[in-house]
GROMACS .gro file of C-alpha atoms in nm:
model
  396
    1MET     CA    1  -0.010  -0.014  -0.008
    2THR     CA    2   0.119   0.358  -0.067
    3LEU     CA    3   0.018   0.627   0.127
    4GLU     CA    4   0.049   0.963  -0.047
    5LEU     CA    5   0.079   1.306   0.124
    6ASN     CA    6   0.004   1.632  -0.079
    7GLN     CA    7   0.201   1.954  -0.061
    8ILE     CA    8   0.051   2.063   0.254
    9THR     CA    9   0.020   1.750   0.403
   10THR     CA   10   0.379   1.685   0.352
   11LEU     CA   11   0.506   2.018   0.484
   12PHE     CA   12   0.326   1.970   0.830
   13LEU     CA   13   0.495   1.604   0.833
   14ALA     CA   14   0.827   1.822   0.805
   15LEU     CA   15   0.713   2.068   1.053
   16ALA     CA   16   0.627   1.787   1.296
   17LEU     CA   17   0.975   1.597   1.238
   18LEU     CA   18   1.125   1.900   1.318
   19THR     CA   19   0.957   1.932   1.620
   20ILE     CA   20   1.039   1.591   1.705
   21GLY     CA   21   1.393   1.598   1.662
   22THR     CA   22   1.403   1.936   1.880
   23ILE     CA   23   1.277   1.764   2.142
   24LEU     CA   24   1.504   1.492   2.075
   25VAL     CA   25   1.825   1.665   2.083
   26ARG     CA   26   1.750   1.828   2.398
   27LYS     CA   27   1.661   1.519   2.617
   28ILE     CA   28   1.945   1.301   2.464
   29GLY     CA   29   2.273   1.391   2.581
   30VAL     CA   30   2.464   1.235   2.329
   31LEU     CA   31   2.274   1.425   2.058
   32GLN     CA   32   2.369   1.774   2.225
   33LYS     CA   33   2.731   1.691   2.247
   34PHE     CA   34   2.773   1.634   1.909
   35CYS     CA   35   2.586   1.867   1.829
   36ILE     CA   36   2.326   1.665   1.542
   37PRO     CA   37   2.094   1.867   1.413
   38ALA     CA   38   1.680   1.826   1.496
   39PRO     CA   39   1.575   1.782   1.128
   40VAL     CA   40   1.865   1.520   1.057
   41VAL     CA   41   1.714   1.379   1.379
   42GLY     CA   42   1.348   1.346   1.315
   43GLY     CA   43   1.434   1.325   0.938
   44LEU     CA   44   1.669   1.016   0.978
   45LEU     CA   45   1.413   0.854   1.225
   46PHE     CA   46   1.137   0.873   0.942
   47ALA     CA   47   1.368   0.762   0.682
   48ILE     CA   48   1.430   0.460   0.873
   49LEU     CA   49   1.105   0.392   0.944
   50ALA     CA   50   1.016   0.420   0.606
   51THR     CA   51   1.266   0.175   0.514
   52ILE     CA   52   1.146  -0.059   0.761
   53LEU     CA   53   0.801  -0.071   0.602
   54LYS     CA   54   0.895  -0.098   0.268
   55TYR     CA   55   1.131  -0.387   0.354
   56PHE     CA   56   0.846  -0.552   0.490
   57ASP     CA   57   0.586  -0.468   0.191
   58LEU     CA   58   0.348  -0.300   0.470
   59LEU     CA   59   0.361   0.056   0.343
   60SER     CA   60   0.559   0.301   0.141
   61PHE     CA   61   0.503   0.655   0.125
   62GLN     CA   62   0.499   0.925  -0.179
   63LEU     CA   63   0.634   1.278  -0.070
   64ASP     CA   64   0.528   1.584  -0.233
   65THR     CA   65   0.833   1.798  -0.134
   66SER     CA   66   0.802   2.076  -0.387
   67LEU     CA   67   0.841   2.359  -0.169
   68GLN     CA   68   1.134   2.221  -0.071
   69ASN     CA   69   1.331   2.397  -0.300
   70LEU     CA   70   1.167   2.779  -0.186
   71PHE     CA   71   1.305   2.679   0.178
   72MET     CA   72   1.677   2.585  -0.008
   73LEU     CA   73   1.687   2.932  -0.146
   74THR     CA   74   1.568   3.120   0.137
   75PHE     CA   75   1.846   2.967   0.350
   76PHE     CA   76   2.097   3.039   0.066
   77THR     CA   77   1.998   3.357   0.062
   78THR     CA   78   1.992   3.443   0.432
   79VAL     CA   79   2.355   3.329   0.416
   80GLY     CA   80   2.437   3.583   0.138
   81LEU     CA   81   2.299   3.859   0.298
   82GLY     CA   82   2.509   3.831   0.632
   83ALA     CA   83   2.849   3.855   0.406
   84SER     CA   84   2.927   4.188   0.522
   85PHE     CA   85   3.272   4.315   0.402
   86SER     CA   86   3.296   4.521   0.756
   87LEU     CA   87   3.305   4.190   0.935
   88ILE     CA   88   3.594   4.060   0.744
   89ARG     CA   89   3.778   4.384   0.774
   90LEU     CA   90   3.738   4.280   1.164
   91GLY     CA   91   3.880   3.968   1.140
   92GLY     CA   92   4.215   4.126   0.963
   93LYS     CA   93   4.500   3.936   0.827
   94LEU     CA   94   4.426   3.570   1.034
   95LEU     CA   95   4.082   3.598   0.900
   96ILE     CA   96   4.172   3.614   0.552
   97ILE     CA   97   4.432   3.290   0.592
   98TYR     CA   98   4.172   3.123   0.760
   99TRP     CA   99   3.945   3.179   0.464
  100VAL     CA  100   4.229   3.070   0.225
  101ALA     CA  101   4.313   2.728   0.470
  102CYS     CA  102   3.923   2.676   0.442
  103GLY     CA  103   3.965   2.711   0.085
  104PHE     CA  104   4.243   2.519  -0.005
  105LEU     CA  105   4.038   2.226   0.213
  106ALA     CA  106   3.745   2.240  -0.001
  107LEU     CA  107   3.950   2.177  -0.316
  108ALA     CA  108   4.163   1.890  -0.143
  109GLN     CA  109   3.869   1.703   0.008
  110ASN     CA  110   3.709   1.703  -0.326
  111ALA     CA  111   4.011   1.563  -0.491
  112ILE     CA  112   4.034   1.295  -0.200
  113GLY     CA  113   3.660   1.205  -0.292
  114VAL     CA  114   3.674   1.164  -0.670
  115SER     CA  115   4.008   1.009  -0.655
  116MET     CA  116   3.854   0.734  -0.399
  117SER     CA  117   3.597   0.657  -0.618
  118TYR     CA  118   3.790   0.528  -0.903
  119LEU     CA  119   3.921   0.305  -0.613
  120PHE     CA  120   3.587   0.175  -0.542
  121ASN     CA  121   3.485   0.194  -0.911
  122ILE     CA  122   3.197   0.393  -0.848
  123HIS     CA  123   3.118   0.722  -1.028
  124PRO     CA  124   3.348   1.030  -0.962
  125LEU     CA  125   3.032   1.267  -0.851
  126ILE     CA  126   2.941   0.998  -0.607
  127GLY     CA  127   3.274   1.037  -0.425
  128MET     CA  128   3.261   1.427  -0.464
  129MET     CA  129   2.949   1.374  -0.222
  130ALA     CA  130   3.142   1.276   0.037
  131GLY     CA  131   3.388   1.571  -0.051
  132ALA     CA  132   3.344   1.935   0.026
  133VAL     CA  133   2.992   1.904  -0.033
  134SER     CA  134   2.900   1.698   0.273
  135MET     CA  135   3.195   1.794   0.465
  136GLU     CA  136   3.275   2.152   0.469
  137GLY     CA  137   2.899   2.178   0.335
  138GLY     CA  138   2.765   1.951   0.602
  139HIS     CA  139   2.373   1.847   0.567
  140GLY     CA  140   2.263   2.154   0.390
  141GLY     CA  141   2.512   2.165   0.105
  142ALA     CA  142   2.470   1.763   0.053
  143THR     CA  143   2.136   1.822   0.039
  144ALA     CA  144   2.115   2.101  -0.215
  145TYR     CA  145   2.397   1.942  -0.408
  146GLY     CA  146   2.252   1.579  -0.383
  147GLN     CA  147   1.917   1.669  -0.534
  148THR     CA  148   2.130   1.873  -0.842
  149LEU     CA  149   2.319   1.562  -0.918
  150GLU     CA  150   2.022   1.336  -0.904
  151GLY     CA  151   1.869   1.605  -1.166
  152LEU     CA  152   2.193   1.492  -1.370
  153GLY     CA  153   2.095   1.130  -1.360
  154ILE     CA  154   2.328   1.031  -1.051
  155ASP     CA  155   2.136   0.843  -0.860
  156SER     CA  156   2.105   0.799  -0.447
  157ALA     CA  157   2.364   1.108  -0.442
  158LEU     CA  158   2.127   1.318  -0.208
  159SER     CA  159   2.126   0.972   0.030
  160ILE     CA  160   2.492   0.941   0.004
  161GLY     CA  161   2.584   1.294   0.106
  162ILE     CA  162   2.365   1.315   0.397
  163ALA     CA  163   2.518   0.969   0.518
  164ALA     CA  164   2.869   1.151   0.464
  165ALA     CA  165   2.735   1.452   0.605
  166THR     CA  166   2.619   1.265   0.917
  167PHE     CA  167   2.938   1.079   0.980
  168GLY     CA  168   3.171   1.370   0.936
  169LEU     CA  169   2.947   1.598   1.157
  170VAL     CA  170   3.009   1.307   1.481
  171ALA     CA  171   3.379   1.305   1.369
  172GLY     CA  172   3.428   1.655   1.380
  173GLY     CA  173   3.282   1.691   1.739
  174LEU     CA  174   3.510   1.381   1.840
  175ILE     CA  175   3.859   1.503   1.696
  176GLY     CA  176   3.829   1.886   1.786
  177GLY     CA  177   3.902   1.868   2.148
  178PRO     CA  178   4.177   1.577   2.142
  179ILE     CA  179   4.368   1.764   1.863
  180VAL     CA  180   4.388   2.099   2.050
  181LYS     CA  181   4.469   1.903   2.351
  182TYR     CA  182   4.746   1.750   2.184
  183LEU     CA  183   4.883   2.141   2.049
  184ILE     CA  184   4.875   2.270   2.376
  185LYS     CA  185   5.038   2.027   2.557
  186LYS     CA  186   5.324   2.012   2.303
  187HIS     CA  187   5.377   2.377   2.275
  188ASP     CA  188   5.274   2.510   2.593
  189LEU     CA  189   5.025   2.694   2.499
  190LYS     CA  190   4.799   2.947   2.759
  191SER     CA  191   4.572   3.178   2.693
  192THR     CA  192   4.645   3.583   2.730
  193GLU     CA  193   4.325   3.708   2.782
  194VAL     CA  194   4.207   3.785   3.137
  195GLU     CA  195   3.815   3.709   3.098
  196HIS     CA  196   3.595   3.599   2.791
  197GLU     CA  197   3.508   3.881   2.559
  198VAL     CA  198   3.151   3.795   2.334
  199ALA     CA  199   3.274   3.804   1.956
  200TYR     CA  200   3.160   4.124   1.767
  201SER     CA  201   2.783   4.046   1.687
  202ALA     CA  202   2.580   4.336   1.473
  203GLU     CA  203   2.263   4.190   1.609
  204ALA     CA  204   2.366   4.310   1.995
  205HIS     CA  205   2.300   4.648   1.859
  206GLU     CA  206   1.989   4.577   1.634
  207PRO     CA  207   1.585   4.728   1.753
  208ALA     CA  208   1.366   4.425   1.837
  209ILE     CA  209   1.214   4.194   1.569
  210ASN     CA  210   0.902   4.421   1.436
  211THR     CA  211   0.633   4.385   1.147
  212ASP     CA  212   0.822   4.649   0.941
  213ASN     CA  213   1.198   4.526   0.957
  214PHE     CA  214   1.048   4.213   0.927
  215LEU     CA  215   0.896   4.280   0.627
  216THR     CA  216   1.176   4.447   0.480
  217GLN     CA  217   1.397   4.188   0.538
  218VAL     CA  218   1.120   3.935   0.343
  219LEU     CA  219   1.145   4.158   0.075
  220LEU     CA  220   1.524   4.168   0.074
  221ILE     CA  221   1.539   3.783   0.067
  222THR     CA  222   1.246   3.747  -0.239
  223LEU     CA  223   1.450   4.000  -0.425
  224CYS     CA  224   1.767   3.815  -0.387
  225ILE     CA  225   1.630   3.473  -0.498
  226ALA     CA  226   1.410   3.621  -0.777
  227GLY     CA  227   1.735   3.786  -0.958
  228GLY     CA  228   1.986   3.492  -0.850
  229THR     CA  229   1.766   3.254  -0.971
  230PHE     CA  230   1.740   3.458  -1.336
  231ILE     CA  231   2.088   3.477  -1.348
  232GLY     CA  232   2.156   3.136  -1.278
  233ASP     CA  233   1.936   2.992  -1.533
  234LEU     CA  234   2.030   3.251  -1.756
  235PHE     CA  235   2.374   3.159  -1.699
  236SER     CA  236   2.337   2.832  -1.778
  237SER     CA  237   2.177   2.849  -2.070
  238ALA     CA  238   2.445   3.070  -2.232
  239THR     CA  239   2.740   2.881  -2.116
  240GLY     CA  240   2.612   2.526  -2.050
  241PHE     CA  241   2.817   2.520  -1.763
  242VAL     CA  242   2.553   2.419  -1.470
  243MET     CA  243   2.508   2.635  -1.210
  244PRO     CA  244   2.229   2.595  -0.976
  245GLY     CA  245   1.965   2.859  -0.885
  246TYR     CA  246   2.096   2.867  -0.496
  247VAL     CA  247   2.425   2.940  -0.607
  248GLY     CA  248   2.325   3.279  -0.824
  249ALA     CA  249   2.102   3.350  -0.518
  250MET     CA  250   2.356   3.340  -0.253
  251PHE     CA  251   2.601   3.601  -0.447
  252VAL     CA  252   2.356   3.809  -0.544
  253ALA     CA  253   2.261   3.867  -0.166
  254VAL     CA  254   2.617   3.894  -0.091
  255ILE     CA  255   2.611   4.197  -0.373
  256VAL     CA  256   2.288   4.327  -0.216
  257ARG     CA  257   2.403   4.313   0.137
  258ASN     CA  258   2.710   4.517   0.068
  259VAL     CA  259   2.571   4.784  -0.183
  260VAL     CA  260   2.233   4.842   0.108
  261ASP     CA  261   2.535   4.892   0.393
  262ARG     CA  262   2.654   5.162   0.181
  263PHE     CA  263   2.365   5.350   0.152
  264LYS     CA  264   2.162   5.254   0.428
  265GLY     CA  265   2.326   5.090   0.677
  266ASP     CA  266   2.029   4.978   0.907
  267ALA     CA  267   1.805   4.801   0.665
  268VAL     CA  268   1.926   4.430   0.715
  269HIS     CA  269   1.794   4.330   1.018
  270MET     CA  270   2.069   4.079   1.092
  271THR     CA  271   1.805   3.927   1.366
  272SER     CA  272   1.508   3.853   1.188
  273ILE     CA  273   1.769   3.726   0.912
  274ASN     CA  274   1.904   3.457   1.085
  275LEU     CA  275   1.546   3.399   1.203
  276ILE     CA  276   1.441   3.337   0.892
  277GLY     CA  277   1.744   3.150   0.791
  278ASP     CA  278   1.729   2.905   1.085
  279VAL     CA  279   1.351   2.812   1.016
  280SER     CA  280   1.402   2.746   0.640
  281LEU     CA  281   1.744   2.524   0.748
  282GLY     CA  282   1.520   2.340   0.963
  283ILE     CA  283   1.229   2.246   0.737
  284PHE     CA  284   1.458   2.229   0.416
  285LEU     CA  285   1.653   1.973   0.606
  286SER     CA  286   1.373   1.794   0.730
  287MET     CA  287   1.212   1.752   0.435
  288ALA     CA  288   1.526   1.618   0.224
  289LEU     CA  289   1.554   1.363   0.510
  290MET     CA  290   1.255   1.207   0.513
  291SER     CA  291   1.218   1.160   0.184
  292ILE     CA  292   1.558   0.985   0.101
  293LYS     CA  293   1.597   0.619   0.030
  294LEU     CA  294   1.816   0.426   0.243
  295TRP     CA  295   1.783   0.114   0.117
  296GLU     CA  296   1.984   0.273  -0.200
  297VAL     CA  297   2.274   0.354  -0.058
  298ALA     CA  298   2.330  -0.025   0.134
  299ASP     CA  299   2.559  -0.117  -0.113
  300LEU     CA  300   2.778   0.185  -0.074
  301ALA     CA  301   2.840   0.161   0.308
  302LEU     CA  302   3.189   0.039   0.303
  303PRO     CA  303   3.361   0.285   0.014
  304LEU     CA  304   3.165   0.580   0.194
  305LEU     CA  305   3.281   0.498   0.554
  306VAL     CA  306   3.654   0.461   0.398
  307ILE     CA  307   3.642   0.790   0.208
  308VAL     CA  308   3.484   0.972   0.546
  309PHE     CA  309   3.813   0.842   0.732
  310VAL     CA  310   4.052   0.947   0.489
  311GLN     CA  311   3.877   1.313   0.526
  312VAL     CA  312   3.909   1.300   0.885
  313LEU     CA  313   4.249   1.188   0.893
  314PHE     CA  314   4.355   1.498   0.626
  315VAL     CA  315   4.147   1.793   0.874
  316VAL     CA  316   4.387   1.610   1.141
  317LEU     CA  317   4.700   1.625   0.976
  318PHE     CA  318   4.628   1.986   0.777
  319GLY     CA  319   4.525   2.110   1.128
  320ILE     CA  320   4.800   1.991   1.345
  321PHE     CA  321   5.099   2.013   1.083
  322ILE     CA  322   5.022   2.357   0.878
  323LEU     CA  323   4.706   2.536   0.991
  324PHE     CA  324   4.843   2.576   1.350
  325ARG     CA  325   5.176   2.699   1.158
  326ILE     CA  326   5.021   2.937   0.936
  327LEU     CA  327   4.821   3.115   1.252
  328GLY     CA  328   5.101   3.164   1.429
  329LYS     CA  329   5.134   2.882   1.651
  330ASN     CA  330   5.000   3.035   1.968
  331TYR     CA  331   4.701   2.959   2.165
  332ASP     CA  332   4.419   3.177   1.901
  333ALA     CA  333   4.573   2.951   1.648
  334ALA     CA  334   4.511   2.621   1.834
  335VAL     CA  335   4.171   2.736   1.958
  336MET     CA  336   4.058   2.795   1.584
  337VAL     CA  337   4.184   2.450   1.472
  338ALA     CA  338   3.948   2.306   1.707
  339GLY     CA  339   3.674   2.524   1.504
  340PHE     CA  340   3.867   2.410   1.155
  341ALA     CA  341   3.779   2.067   1.252
  342GLY     CA  342   3.442   2.095   1.359
  343HIS     CA  343   3.285   2.292   1.054
  344GLY     CA  344   3.506   2.116   0.805
  345LEU     CA  345   3.400   1.810   0.855
  346GLY     CA  346   3.051   1.943   0.994
  347ALA     CA  347   2.882   2.256   1.080
  348THR     CA  348   2.949   2.580   1.231
  349PRO     CA  349   2.772   2.490   1.513
  350ASN     CA  350   3.008   2.174   1.559
  351ALA     CA  351   3.279   2.426   1.529
  352MET     CA  352   3.154   2.667   1.833
  353ALA     CA  353   3.063   2.352   2.037
  354ASN     CA  354   3.463   2.267   1.976
  355MET     CA  355   3.562   2.593   2.061
  356ALA     CA  356   3.346   2.590   2.357
  357ALA     CA  357   3.459   2.317   2.561
  358VAL     CA  358   3.822   2.411   2.464
  359THR     CA  359   3.816   2.762   2.601
  360ALA     CA  360   3.606   2.640   2.868
  361ARG     CA  361   3.865   2.444   3.005
  362TYR     CA  362   4.197   2.658   2.894
  363GLY     CA  363   4.092   2.972   2.850
  364PRO     CA  364   3.942   3.246   2.676
  365SER     CA  365   4.015   3.308   2.269
  366ARG     CA  366   3.783   3.617   2.135
  367LYS     CA  367   4.003   3.596   1.844
  368ALA     CA  368   3.901   3.238   1.739
  369PHE     CA  369   3.532   3.349   1.817
  370LEU     CA  370   3.529   3.619   1.607
  371ILE     CA  371   3.699   3.478   1.309
  372VAL     CA  372   3.561   3.081   1.289
  373PRO     CA  373   3.200   3.199   1.274
  374ILE     CA  374   3.232   3.433   1.018
  375VAL     CA  375   3.413   3.187   0.739
  376GLY     CA  376   3.255   2.912   0.894
  377ALA     CA  377   2.882   3.088   0.875
  378PHE     CA  378   2.886   3.199   0.523
  379LEU     CA  379   3.257   3.312   0.375
  380ILE     CA  380   3.330   2.939   0.300
  381ASP     CA  381   3.074   2.917   0.044
  382VAL     CA  382   3.200   3.189  -0.147
  383VAL     CA  383   3.533   2.989  -0.238
  384SER     CA  384   3.352   2.653  -0.197
  385MET     CA  385   3.062   2.686  -0.407
  386PRO     CA  386   3.280   2.751  -0.747
  387ILE     CA  387   3.515   2.461  -0.623
  388ILE     CA  388   3.215   2.243  -0.602
  389ILE     CA  389   3.015   2.337  -0.953
  390THR     CA  390   3.350   2.275  -1.126
  391THR     CA  391   3.422   1.960  -1.028
  392ILE     CA  392   3.025   1.903  -1.126
  393ASN     CA  393   3.096   1.980  -1.442
  394ILE     CA  394   3.409   1.810  -1.522
  395PHE     CA  395   3.263   1.458  -1.422
  396SER     CA  396   2.869   1.536  -1.506
   0.00000   0.00000   0.00000
């Protein structure tokens, strides 16, 4: 028997699973420890249930996830609207170095994924889905690019990307602390700050959310989505080079943010933008995960685990022997390496959790809490997206 859910019922199911995931994350300590996102918990539970029901020929689901694309576009647009050049200037030279290192990591992760795909005799783009797409990109990147690849005929790309992102997320939470502990002990590092200083946040000086400023943010977001998808479609049709609409939307949003900052600095209300982005990401991921077909990736479990293990090993070695050195070989550099391990394999919240655990024990690092979230939250996409899109076009 097949149960068909229409657009509204599917949206309700996604929100219900997001709520269930949120409750479980609050109640279960291990989920909090590794910063597992609530939509991942709720969505995967449903995917597992759907797999069991299908395996025993009891029930299958047909979902209408047509709204998923809108929430995906909205999320990536809010990321772009957060990319203020004034924040980049505030981070200074260290931010640029960290940003370049993250760009190199994206290139290396794709190279690892694609090269190892030949070892296991699988499609190179399947290997790429266990590269920067799901490692630095996390579940959001895995879902967005997974849909793009499935549109190009790469079966199970979404499911593989989600699985790789989940493995990476857990690994990123596990390795951050031990890496920093090793660096601190070996180099006898200590925090030079007397007390913890909160990193710069534009939100701290903003007025409360009201109807007027919230409506302005919705207007800006829809403007960026409309312009970005139009440019993406135009670019793809004119060049034959695949450029997903969400990529165009994010880059248009970056331009709009900085033009608006120049002429009306208070027009972008980041509290509202972040709220819209968080809700959109939650629904987008919940829809994506509840609709994945786990039975399609069973045969690729071993290659996927091996590729992710190599990715983790590379991040550890790169963080200890290269990134730590180029960031100054001091306590701040060590804390940033913990953040790098978190979002280089999972997500920015993972990075923040890693750094919070380290600084709670060894002392504060204002530079790390400024630079890592700025790069991990939005700047990394500026360099990783062209790398990923180029890889897709080379091997598609």
